[in-house]
mmCIF file of C-alpha atoms in Angstrom:
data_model
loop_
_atom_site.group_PDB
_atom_site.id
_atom_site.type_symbol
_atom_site.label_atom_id
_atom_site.label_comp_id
_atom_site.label_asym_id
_atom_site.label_seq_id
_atom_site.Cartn_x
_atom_site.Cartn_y
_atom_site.Cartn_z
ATOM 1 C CA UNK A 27 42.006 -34.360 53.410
ATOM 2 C CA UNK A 28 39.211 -35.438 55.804
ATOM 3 C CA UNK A 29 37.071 -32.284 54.421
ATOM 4 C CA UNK A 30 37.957 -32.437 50.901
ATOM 5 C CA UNK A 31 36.211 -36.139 50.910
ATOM 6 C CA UNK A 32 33.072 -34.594 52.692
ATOM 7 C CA UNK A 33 32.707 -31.655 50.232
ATOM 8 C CA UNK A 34 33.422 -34.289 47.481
ATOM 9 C CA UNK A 35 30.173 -36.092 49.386
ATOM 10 C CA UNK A 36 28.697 -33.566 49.766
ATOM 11 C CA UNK A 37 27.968 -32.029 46.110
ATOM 12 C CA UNK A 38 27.339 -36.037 45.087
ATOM 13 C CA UNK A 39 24.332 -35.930 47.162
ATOM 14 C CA UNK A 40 23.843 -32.761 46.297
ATOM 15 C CA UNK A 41 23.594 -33.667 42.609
ATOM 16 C CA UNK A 42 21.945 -36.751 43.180
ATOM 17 C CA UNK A 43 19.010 -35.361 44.982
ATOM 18 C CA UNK A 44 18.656 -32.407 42.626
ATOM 19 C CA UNK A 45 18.699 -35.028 39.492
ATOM 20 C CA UNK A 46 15.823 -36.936 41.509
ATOM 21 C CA UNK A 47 13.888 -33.768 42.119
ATOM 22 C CA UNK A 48 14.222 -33.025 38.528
ATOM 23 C CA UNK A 49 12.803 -36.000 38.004
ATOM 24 C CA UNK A 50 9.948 -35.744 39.896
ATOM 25 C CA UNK A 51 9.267 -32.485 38.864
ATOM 26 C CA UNK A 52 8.702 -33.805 34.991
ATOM 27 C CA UNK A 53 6.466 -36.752 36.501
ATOM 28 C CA UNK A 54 4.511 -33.769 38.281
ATOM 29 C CA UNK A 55 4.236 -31.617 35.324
ATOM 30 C CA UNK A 56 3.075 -35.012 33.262
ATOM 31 C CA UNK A 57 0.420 -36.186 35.510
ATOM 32 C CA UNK A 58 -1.047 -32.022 36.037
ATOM 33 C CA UNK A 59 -1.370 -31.857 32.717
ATOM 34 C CA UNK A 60 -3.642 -35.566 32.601
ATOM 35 C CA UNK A 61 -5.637 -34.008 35.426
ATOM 36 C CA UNK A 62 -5.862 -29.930 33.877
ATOM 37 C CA UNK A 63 -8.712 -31.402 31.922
ATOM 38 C CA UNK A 64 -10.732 -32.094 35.064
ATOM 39 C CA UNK A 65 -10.122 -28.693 37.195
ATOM 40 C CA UNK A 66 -11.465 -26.418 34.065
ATOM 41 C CA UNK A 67 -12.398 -22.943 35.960
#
């Protein structure tokens, strides 16, 4: 019972923390391509 709640926790977080990374992953994609004009090799 005790487990089932922490696996149950556990993949919340789990999902939170990948939504958030998601998240910041698009913001970080966004603001590289602002900046892409600036680092022209």
């Amino acid at each position: 019972m005790i487990t089932q709640y922490y696996m149950l926790l556990i993949s919340h977080s789990v999902r939170m923390s990948m939504r958030c990374l998601n998240n910041n992953l698009i913001t970080l994609k966004k603001s590289i391509n602002k900046f892409q004009i600036f680092y022209v090799p």
